[in-house]
Amino acid sequence: MVNHPLVSVMMPAYNAEKYIGTAIESVLAQTYENWELIIVDDGSTDNTYEVATKYKDQRIKVVKHDYNAGLGEARNTALRLAQGQWATWLDSDDAMLPQRIERLIEEADSEDFFVGDLLTLCKDVEGKMEAERIADLPWLLKGKHKAIVTVEQYLRAGAPGMQQLFPMKPVIEYNLHFGDFQFGEDLDFRLQLFHAGLRLKLISESYYLYRIRPDSASRRVHPDALAMYRKWLDSNTLTPLEHKYLKRLKVREEARLVCYPVLDNLLHLQIKDALAASLKEPQKLFLLLKYVPTLVTYRISRQLMIL
């Protein structure tokens, strides 16, 4: 492998004027210098484009969609423009520590793998990121500094989120791209990487700063995520174990979709509303009782991140 390959950092953005400067500056601060930053403004109605274009580094490319085409299409635009041998994503409201690209490239010793680090979850405090905790993955790392993870192991562990560094060769060779999903598109792309023959090399270090906001897309539950699961479950590409674990994740997502409005009411002490919703739709009550330990623990942990 080339000692210092070009790395494409791809950043879709929509109405991100408040945060995108922090994200861009975290790329400019990287100790690894052979990168390009591709920013795709997906038809923002605020000053996202103006903020992005004020940075005059020649390694930064900014393009703008004429209309809001959606996150998947913004990511596809970035993929088409990428010139790097390796690529990674950076959301416009997140940031990277200065060593991130350098450290991941050190681990990228083969194009048979994509490389992931752990997320540092950060509260949004008046626009600034305040680190809370690292989302460690002990069921994948198993006490080791790094681990090679197969798709079956990844799905069995619950398909945890991450922003990986991946080789562009299989993306081009197999025409990997983002589907028309507003939610679940990251998992869809990650599954495509696995099914292109790659495995995940996961390291126990964290260089990605993930901002938790009350209006973050990742905090919401949306039917699009179920469509993504149906796409894979209806395909003929899954092994029996992959199908089993993915179906389990779909059931969990269905429970979230049904139960989270009730859980929100409970968390905000709106007991009357929660009881009314449960009695009106007994299915919610059944699922709530079945999944309440897992869902409450998850929901409270996310709520605490923004208090």
JSON list of C-alpha atoms in Angstrom, two decimals, residues 98-263:
[
{"chain": "A", "resi": 98, "resn": "PRO", "atom": "CA", "xyz": [-6.28, 15.54, 15.31]},
{"chain": "A", "resi": 99, "resn": "GLN", "atom": "CA", "xyz": [-4.75, 12.04, 15.20]},
{"chain": "A", "resi": 100, "resn": "ARG", "atom": "CA", "xyz": [-7.78, 10.26, 13.74]},
{"chain": "A", "resi": 101, "resn": "ILE", "atom": "CA", "xyz": [-6.87, 9.91, 10.06]},
{"chain": "A", "resi": 102, "resn": "GLU", "atom": "CA", "xyz": [-3.22, 9.16, 10.83]},
{"chain": "A", "resi": 103, "resn": "ARG", "atom": "CA", "xyz": [-4.17, 6.46, 13.32]},
{"chain": "A", "resi": 104, "resn": "LEU", "atom": "CA", "xyz": [-6.74, 4.78, 11.07]},
{"chain": "A", "resi": 105, "resn": "ILE", "atom": "CA", "xyz": [-4.39, 4.83, 8.07]},
{"chain": "A", "resi": 106, "resn": "GLU", "atom": "CA", "xyz": [-1.77, 3.07, 10.23]},
{"chain": "A", "resi": 107, "resn": "GLU", "atom": "CA", "xyz": [-4.29, 0.25, 10.65]},
{"chain": "A", "resi": 108, "resn": "ALA", "atom": "CA", "xyz": [-5.31, 0.26, 6.97]},
{"chain": "A", "resi": 109, "resn": "ASP", "atom": "CA", "xyz": [-2.68, -2.23, 5.88]},
{"chain": "A", "resi": 110, "resn": "SER", "atom": "CA", "xyz": [-4.98, -4.13, 3.52]},
{"chain": "A", "resi": 111, "resn": "GLU", "atom": "CA", "xyz": [-7.92, -3.31, 1.29]},
{"chain": "A", "resi": 112, "resn": "ASP", "atom": "CA", "xyz": [-9.60, -6.45, 2.59]},
{"chain": "A", "resi": 113, "resn": "PHE", "atom": "CA", "xyz": [-10.70, -4.50, 5.65]},
{"chain": "A", "resi": 114, "resn": "PHE", "atom": "CA", "xyz": [-12.46, -1.32, 6.62]},
{"chain": "A", "resi": 115, "resn": "VAL", "atom": "CA", "xyz": [-11.29, 0.27, 9.86]},
{"chain": "A", "resi": 116, "resn": "GLY", "atom": "CA", "xyz": [-13.41, 1.63, 12.69]},
{"chain": "A", "resi": 117, "resn": "ASP", "atom": "CA", "xyz": [-12.69, 3.35, 15.97]},
{"chain": "A", "resi": 118, "resn": "LEU", "atom": "CA", "xyz": [-15.01, 4.00, 18.89]},
{"chain": "A", "resi": 119, "resn": "LEU", "atom": "CA", "xyz": [-17.33, 7.00, 19.20]},
{"chain": "A", "resi": 120, "resn": "THR", "atom": "CA", "xyz": [-16.91, 9.58, 21.94]},
{"chain": "A", "resi": 121, "resn": "LEU", "atom": "CA", "xyz": [-20.41, 10.76, 22.80]},
{"chain": "A", "resi": 122, "resn": "CYS", "atom": "CA", "xyz": [-20.57, 14.50, 23.41]},
{"chain": "A", "resi": 123, "resn": "LYS", "atom": "CA", "xyz": [-23.26, 16.78, 24.78]},
{"chain": "A", "resi": 124, "resn": "ASP", "atom": "CA", "xyz": [-24.07, 19.89, 22.82]},
{"chain": "A", "resi": 125, "resn": "VAL", "atom": "CA", "xyz": [-23.57, 22.76, 25.25]},
{"chain": "A", "resi": 126, "resn": "GLU", "atom": "CA", "xyz": [-24.50, 26.03, 23.53]},
{"chain": "A", "resi": 127, "resn": "GLY", "atom": "CA", "xyz": [-22.92, 24.84, 20.30]},
{"chain": "A", "resi": 128, "resn": "LYS", "atom": "CA", "xyz": [-19.78, 23.42, 21.91]},
{"chain": "A", "resi": 129, "resn": "MET", "atom": "CA", "xyz": [-19.01, 19.72, 22.31]},
{"chain": "A", "resi": 130, "resn": "GLU", "atom": "CA", "xyz": [-18.58, 18.40, 25.84]},
{"chain": "A", "resi": 131, "resn": "ALA", "atom": "CA", "xyz": [-17.28, 14.82, 25.94]},
{"chain": "A", "resi": 132, "resn": "GLU", "atom": "CA", "xyz": [-19.35, 12.52, 28.14]},
{"chain": "A", "resi": 133, "resn": "ARG", "atom": "CA", "xyz": [-18.17, 8.96, 27.55]},
{"chain": "A", "resi": 134, "resn": "ILE", "atom": "CA", "xyz": [-16.76, 6.56, 25.01]},
{"chain": "A", "resi": 135, "resn": "ALA", "atom": "CA", "xyz": [-19.25, 4.12, 23.50]},
{"chain": "A", "resi": 136, "resn": "ASP", "atom": "CA", "xyz": [-17.08, 1.07, 24.03]},
{"chain": "A", "resi": 137, "resn": "LEU", "atom": "CA", "xyz": [-17.91, -2.23, 22.34]},
{"chain": "A", "resi": 138, "resn": "PRO", "atom": "CA", "xyz": [-16.71, -4.97, 24.71]},
{"chain": "A", "resi": 139, "resn": "TRP", "atom": "CA", "xyz": [-18.80, -7.67, 23.02]},
{"chain": "A", "resi": 140, "resn": "LEU", "atom": "CA", "xyz": [-16.76, -7.12, 19.84]},
{"chain": "A", "resi": 141, "resn": "LEU", "atom": "CA", "xyz": [-13.35, -6.21, 21.25]},
{"chain": "A", "resi": 142, "resn": "LYS", "atom": "CA", "xyz": [-13.52, -8.76, 24.08]},
{"chain": "A", "resi": 143, "resn": "GLY", "atom": "CA", "xyz": [-10.79, -7.03, 26.06]},
{"chain": "A", "resi": 144, "resn": "LYS", "atom": "CA", "xyz": [-8.40, -6.78, 23.13]},
{"chain": "A", "resi": 145, "resn": "HIS", "atom": "CA", "xyz": [-6.85, -3.66, 21.63]},
{"chain": "A", "resi": 146, "resn": "LYS", "atom": "CA", "xyz": [-8.20, -4.55, 18.20]},
{"chain": "A", "resi": 147, "resn": "ALA", "atom": "CA", "xyz": [-10.45, -7.17, 16.67]},
{"chain": "A", "resi": 148, "resn": "ILE", "atom": "CA", "xyz": [-11.29, -8.50, 13.20]},
{"chain": "A", "resi": 149, "resn": "VAL", "atom": "CA", "xyz": [-15.09, -8.62, 12.95]},
{"chain": "A", "resi": 150, "resn": "THR", "atom": "CA", "xyz": [-17.21, -10.55, 10.46]},
{"chain": "A", "resi": 151, "resn": "VAL", "atom": "CA", "xyz": [-20.66, -9.43, 9.35]},
{"chain": "A", "resi": 152, "resn": "GLU", "atom": "CA", "xyz": [-22.32, -12.12, 11.46]},
{"chain": "A", "resi": 153, "resn": "GLN", "atom": "CA", "xyz": [-20.42, -11.02, 14.57]},
{"chain": "A", "resi": 154, "resn": "TYR", "atom": "CA", "xyz": [-21.28, -7.41, 13.85]},
{"chain": "A", "resi": 155, "resn": "LEU", "atom": "CA", "xyz": [-25.01, -8.08, 13.45]},
{"chain": "A", "resi": 156, "resn": "ARG", "atom": "CA", "xyz": [-25.09, -10.34, 16.49]},
{"chain": "A", "resi": 157, "resn": "ALA", "atom": "CA", "xyz": [-23.62, -7.48, 18.53]},
{"chain": "A", "resi": 158, "resn": "GLY", "atom": "CA", "xyz": [-26.52, -5.23, 17.48]},
{"chain": "A", "resi": 159, "resn": "ALA", "atom": "CA", "xyz": [-24.94, -3.46, 14.50]},
{"chain": "A", "resi": 160, "resn": "PRO", "atom": "CA", "xyz": [-23.36, -0.64, 16.55]},
{"chain": "A", "resi": 161, "resn": "GLY", "atom": "CA", "xyz": [-22.84, 2.72, 14.87]},
{"chain": "A", "resi": 162, "resn": "MET", "atom": "CA", "xyz": [-19.43, 3.99, 13.83]},
{"chain": "A", "resi": 163, "resn": "GLN", "atom": "CA", "xyz": [-17.74, 6.07, 11.13]},
{"chain": "A", "resi": 164, "resn": "GLN", "atom": "CA", "xyz": [-15.31, 3.81, 9.36]},
{"chain": "A", "resi": 165, "resn": "LEU", "atom": "CA", "xyz": [-12.34, 4.36, 7.06]},
{"chain": "A", "resi": 166, "resn": "PHE", "atom": "CA", "xyz": [-12.87, 2.23, 3.95]},
{"chain": "A", "resi": 167, "resn": "PRO", "atom": "CA", "xyz": [-11.03, 1.54, 0.69]},
{"chain": "A", "resi": 168, "resn": "MET", "atom": "CA", "xyz": [-12.58, 3.12, -2.41]},
{"chain": "A", "resi": 169, "resn": "LYS", "atom": "CA", "xyz": [-11.60, 0.22, -4.71]},
{"chain": "A", "resi": 170, "resn": "PRO", "atom": "CA", "xyz": [-14.57, -2.03, -3.78]},
{"chain": "A", "resi": 171, "resn": "VAL", "atom": "CA", "xyz": [-16.90, 0.99, -3.81]},
{"chain": "A", "resi": 172, "resn": "ILE", "atom": "CA", "xyz": [-16.00, 1.57, -7.45]},
{"chain": "A", "resi": 173, "resn": "GLU", "atom": "CA", "xyz": [-15.73, -2.09, -8.42]},
{"chain": "A", "resi": 174, "resn": "TYR", "atom": "CA", "xyz": [-19.11, -3.11, -6.93]},
{"chain": "A", "resi": 175, "resn": "ASN", "atom": "CA", "xyz": [-20.87, 0.25, -7.40]},
{"chain": "A", "resi": 176, "resn": "LEU", "atom": "CA", "xyz": [-21.57, 0.60, -3.69]},
{"chain": "A", "resi": 177, "resn": "HIS", "atom": "CA", "xyz": [-23.90, 3.49, -3.00]},
{"chain": "A", "resi": 178, "resn": "PHE", "atom": "CA", "xyz": [-26.50, 4.83, -0.61]},
{"chain": "A", "resi": 179, "resn": "GLY", "atom": "CA", "xyz": [-30.13, 3.91, -1.05]},
{"chain": "A", "resi": 180, "resn": "ASP", "atom": "CA", "xyz": [-33.06, 6.26, -0.76]},
{"chain": "A", "resi": 181, "resn": "PHE", "atom": "CA", "xyz": [-33.29, 5.99, 3.02]},
{"chain": "A", "resi": 182, "resn": "GLN", "atom": "CA", "xyz": [-33.44, 8.93, 5.40]},
{"chain": "A", "resi": 183, "resn": "PHE", "atom": "CA", "xyz": [-32.72, 6.61, 8.32]},
{"chain": "A", "resi": 184, "resn": "GLY", "atom": "CA", "xyz": [-30.59, 3.46, 8.42]},
{"chain": "A", "resi": 185, "resn": "GLU", "atom": "CA", "xyz": [-28.46, 4.49, 5.44]},
{"chain": "A", "resi": 186, "resn": "ASP", "atom": "CA", "xyz": [-25.19, 4.07, 7.37]},
{"chain": "A", "resi": 187, "resn": "LEU", "atom": "CA", "xyz": [-25.98, 0.47, 8.29]},
{"chain": "A", "resi": 188, "resn": "ASP", "atom": "CA", "xyz": [-27.07, -0.22, 4.71]},
{"chain": "A", "resi": 189, "resn": "PHE", "atom": "CA", "xyz": [-23.72, 1.00, 3.37]},
{"chain": "A", "resi": 190, "resn": "ARG", "atom": "CA", "xyz": [-21.79, -0.90, 6.03]},
{"chain": "A", "resi": 191, "resn": "LEU", "atom": "CA", "xyz": [-23.57, -4.10, 5.06]},
{"chain": "A", "resi": 192, "resn": "GLN", "atom": "CA", "xyz": [-22.61, -3.44, 1.45]},
{"chain": "A", "resi": 193, "resn": "LEU", "atom": "CA", "xyz": [-18.96, -3.21, 2.51]},
{"chain": "A", "resi": 194, "resn": "PHE", "atom": "CA", "xyz": [-19.25, -6.54, 4.32]},
{"chain": "A", "resi": 195, "resn": "HIS", "atom": "CA", "xyz": [-20.95, -8.18, 1.34]},
{"chain": "A", "resi": 196, "resn": "ALA", "atom": "CA", "xyz": [-18.23, -6.87, -0.99]},
{"chain": "A", "resi": 197, "resn": "GLY", "atom": "CA", "xyz": [-15.96, -9.25, 0.90]},
{"chain": "A", "resi": 198, "resn": "LEU", "atom": "CA", "xyz": [-14.50, -6.88, 3.49]},
{"chain": "A", "resi": 199, "resn": "ARG", "atom": "CA", "xyz": [-14.22, -7.43, 7.22]},
{"chain": "A", "resi": 200, "resn": "LEU", "atom": "CA", "xyz": [-14.16, -4.79, 9.93]},
{"chain": "A", "resi": 201, "resn": "LYS", "atom": "CA", "xyz": [-10.94, -4.06, 11.80]},
{"chain": "A", "resi": 202, "resn": "LEU", "atom": "CA", "xyz": [-12.09, -2.42, 15.02]},
{"chain": "A", "resi": 203, "resn": "ILE", "atom": "CA", "xyz": [-9.67, -0.65, 17.36]},
{"chain": "A", "resi": 204, "resn": "SER", "atom": "CA", "xyz": [-10.35, 0.18, 21.00]},
{"chain": "A", "resi": 205, "resn": "GLU", "atom": "CA", "xyz": [-9.34, 3.83, 20.61]},
{"chain": "A", "resi": 206, "resn": "SER", "atom": "CA", "xyz": [-11.69, 6.76, 20.05]},
{"chain": "A", "resi": 207, "resn": "TYR", "atom": "CA", "xyz": [-10.97, 9.69, 17.76]},
{"chain": "A", "resi": 208, "resn": "TYR", "atom": "CA", "xyz": [-14.48, 10.50, 16.51]},
{"chain": "A", "resi": 209, "resn": "LEU", "atom": "CA", "xyz": [-16.52, 13.06, 18.48]},
{"chain": "A", "resi": 210, "resn": "TYR", "atom": "CA", "xyz": [-20.24, 12.40, 18.07]},
{"chain": "A", "resi": 211, "resn": "ARG", "atom": "CA", "xyz": [-22.54, 15.27, 19.00]},
{"chain": "A", "resi": 212, "resn": "ILE", "atom": "CA", "xyz": [-25.83, 14.38, 20.74]},
{"chain": "A", "resi": 213, "resn": "ARG", "atom": "CA", "xyz": [-28.54, 16.96, 20.09]},
{"chain": "A", "resi": 214, "resn": "PRO", "atom": "CA", "xyz": [-32.25, 16.90, 20.96]},
{"chain": "A", "resi": 215, "resn": "ASP", "atom": "CA", "xyz": [-33.10, 17.05, 17.24]},
{"chain": "A", "resi": 216, "resn": "SER", "atom": "CA", "xyz": [-30.43, 14.58, 16.04]},
{"chain": "A", "resi": 217, "resn": "ALA", "atom": "CA", "xyz": [-31.72, 12.24, 13.35]},
{"chain": "A", "resi": 218, "resn": "SER", "atom": "CA", "xyz": [-30.12, 9.31, 15.20]},
{"chain": "A", "resi": 219, "resn": "ARG", "atom": "CA", "xyz": [-32.38, 9.97, 18.20]},
{"chain": "A", "resi": 220, "resn": "ARG", "atom": "CA", "xyz": [-35.57, 9.56, 16.19]},
{"chain": "A", "resi": 221, "resn": "VAL", "atom": "CA", "xyz": [-37.30, 6.41, 15.06]},
{"chain": "A", "resi": 222, "resn": "HIS", "atom": "CA", "xyz": [-38.48, 6.40, 11.46]},
{"chain": "A", "resi": 223, "resn": "PRO", "atom": "CA", "xyz": [-40.20, 3.85, 9.17]},
{"chain": "A", "resi": 224, "resn": "ASP", "atom": "CA", "xyz": [-37.35, 4.28, 6.66]},
{"chain": "A", "resi": 225, "resn": "ALA", "atom": "CA", "xyz": [-35.17, 2.18, 8.94]},
{"chain": "A", "resi": 226, "resn": "LEU", "atom": "CA", "xyz": [-37.66, -0.67, 8.59]},
{"chain": "A", "resi": 227, "resn": "ALA", "atom": "CA", "xyz": [-37.53, -0.31, 4.80]},
{"chain": "A", "resi": 228, "resn": "MET", "atom": "CA", "xyz": [-33.78, -0.74, 4.95]},
{"chain": "A", "resi": 229, "resn": "TYR", "atom": "CA", "xyz": [-34.16, -3.95, 6.98]},
{"chain": "A", "resi": 230, "resn": "ARG", "atom": "CA", "xyz": [-36.80, -5.25, 4.55]},
{"chain": "A", "resi": 231, "resn": "LYS", "atom": "CA", "xyz": [-34.47, -4.60, 1.62]},
{"chain": "A", "resi": 232, "resn": "TRP", "atom": "CA", "xyz": [-31.84, -6.93, 3.06]},
{"chain": "A", "resi": 233, "resn": "LEU", "atom": "CA", "xyz": [-34.22, -9.51, 4.52]},
{"chain": "A", "resi": 234, "resn": "ASP", "atom": "CA", "xyz": [-36.01, -9.85, 1.18]},
{"chain": "A", "resi": 235, "resn": "SER", "atom": "CA", "xyz": [-32.74, -10.29, -0.70]},
{"chain": "A", "resi": 236, "resn": "ASN", "atom": "CA", "xyz": [-31.10, -13.61, -1.43]},
{"chain": "A", "resi": 237, "resn": "THR", "atom": "CA", "xyz": [-27.67, -12.48, -0.27]},
{"chain": "A", "resi": 238, "resn": "LEU", "atom": "CA", "xyz": [-27.82, -13.21, 3.47]},
{"chain": "A", "resi": 239, "resn": "THR", "atom": "CA", "xyz": [-26.58, -16.34, 5.19]},
{"chain": "A", "resi": 240, "resn": "PRO", "atom": "CA", "xyz": [-29.03, -17.98, 7.61]},
{"chain": "A", "resi": 241, "resn": "LEU", "atom": "CA", "xyz": [-27.24, -16.44, 10.60]},
{"chain": "A", "resi": 242, "resn": "GLU", "atom": "CA", "xyz": [-27.14, -12.99, 9.00]},
{"chain": "A", "resi": 243, "resn": "HIS", "atom": "CA", "xyz": [-30.86, -13.26, 8.30]},
{"chain": "A", "resi": 244, "resn": "LYS", "atom": "CA", "xyz": [-31.54, -14.32, 11.90]},
{"chain": "A", "resi": 245, "resn": "TYR", "atom": "CA", "xyz": [-29.60, -11.46, 13.45]},
{"chain": "A", "resi": 246, "resn": "LEU", "atom": "CA", "xyz": [-30.90, -8.85, 11.01]},
{"chain": "A", "resi": 247, "resn": "LYS", "atom": "CA", "xyz": [-34.48, -9.96, 11.62]},
{"chain": "A", "resi": 248, "resn": "ARG", "atom": "CA", "xyz": [-33.86, -9.58, 15.34]},
{"chain": "A", "resi": 249, "resn": "LEU", "atom": "CA", "xyz": [-32.69, -6.01, 14.76]},
{"chain": "A", "resi": 250, "resn": "LYS", "atom": "CA", "xyz": [-35.78, -5.28, 12.67]},
{"chain": "A", "resi": 251, "resn": "VAL", "atom": "CA", "xyz": [-38.04, -6.52, 15.48]},
{"chain": "A", "resi": 252, "resn": "ARG", "atom": "CA", "xyz": [-36.20, -4.27, 17.92]},
{"chain": "A", "resi": 253, "resn": "GLU", "atom": "CA", "xyz": [-36.64, -1.30, 15.59]},
{"chain": "A", "resi": 254, "resn": "GLU", "atom": "CA", "xyz": [-40.35, -2.05, 15.24]},
{"chain": "A", "resi": 255, "resn": "ALA", "atom": "CA", "xyz": [-40.65, -2.07, 19.02]},
{"chain": "A", "resi": 256, "resn": "ARG", "atom": "CA", "xyz": [-38.89, 1.29, 19.20]},
{"chain": "A", "resi": 257, "resn": "LEU", "atom": "CA", "xyz": [-41.20, 2.73, 16.56]},
{"chain": "A", "resi": 258, "resn": "VAL", "atom": "CA", "xyz": [-44.29, 1.58, 18.43]},
{"chain": "A", "resi": 259, "resn": "CYS", "atom": "CA", "xyz": [-43.18, 2.19, 22.00]},
{"chain": "A", "resi": 260, "resn": "TYR", "atom": "CA", "xyz": [-41.05, 5.33, 21.99]},
{"chain": "A", "resi": 261, "resn": "PRO", "atom": "CA", "xyz": [-43.93, 7.82, 22.02]},
{"chain": "A", "resi": 262, "resn": "VAL", "atom": "CA", "xyz": [-45.21, 6.07, 25.15]},
{"chain": "A", "resi": 263, "resn": "LEU", "atom": "CA", "xyz": [-41.72, 6.03, 26.68]}
]
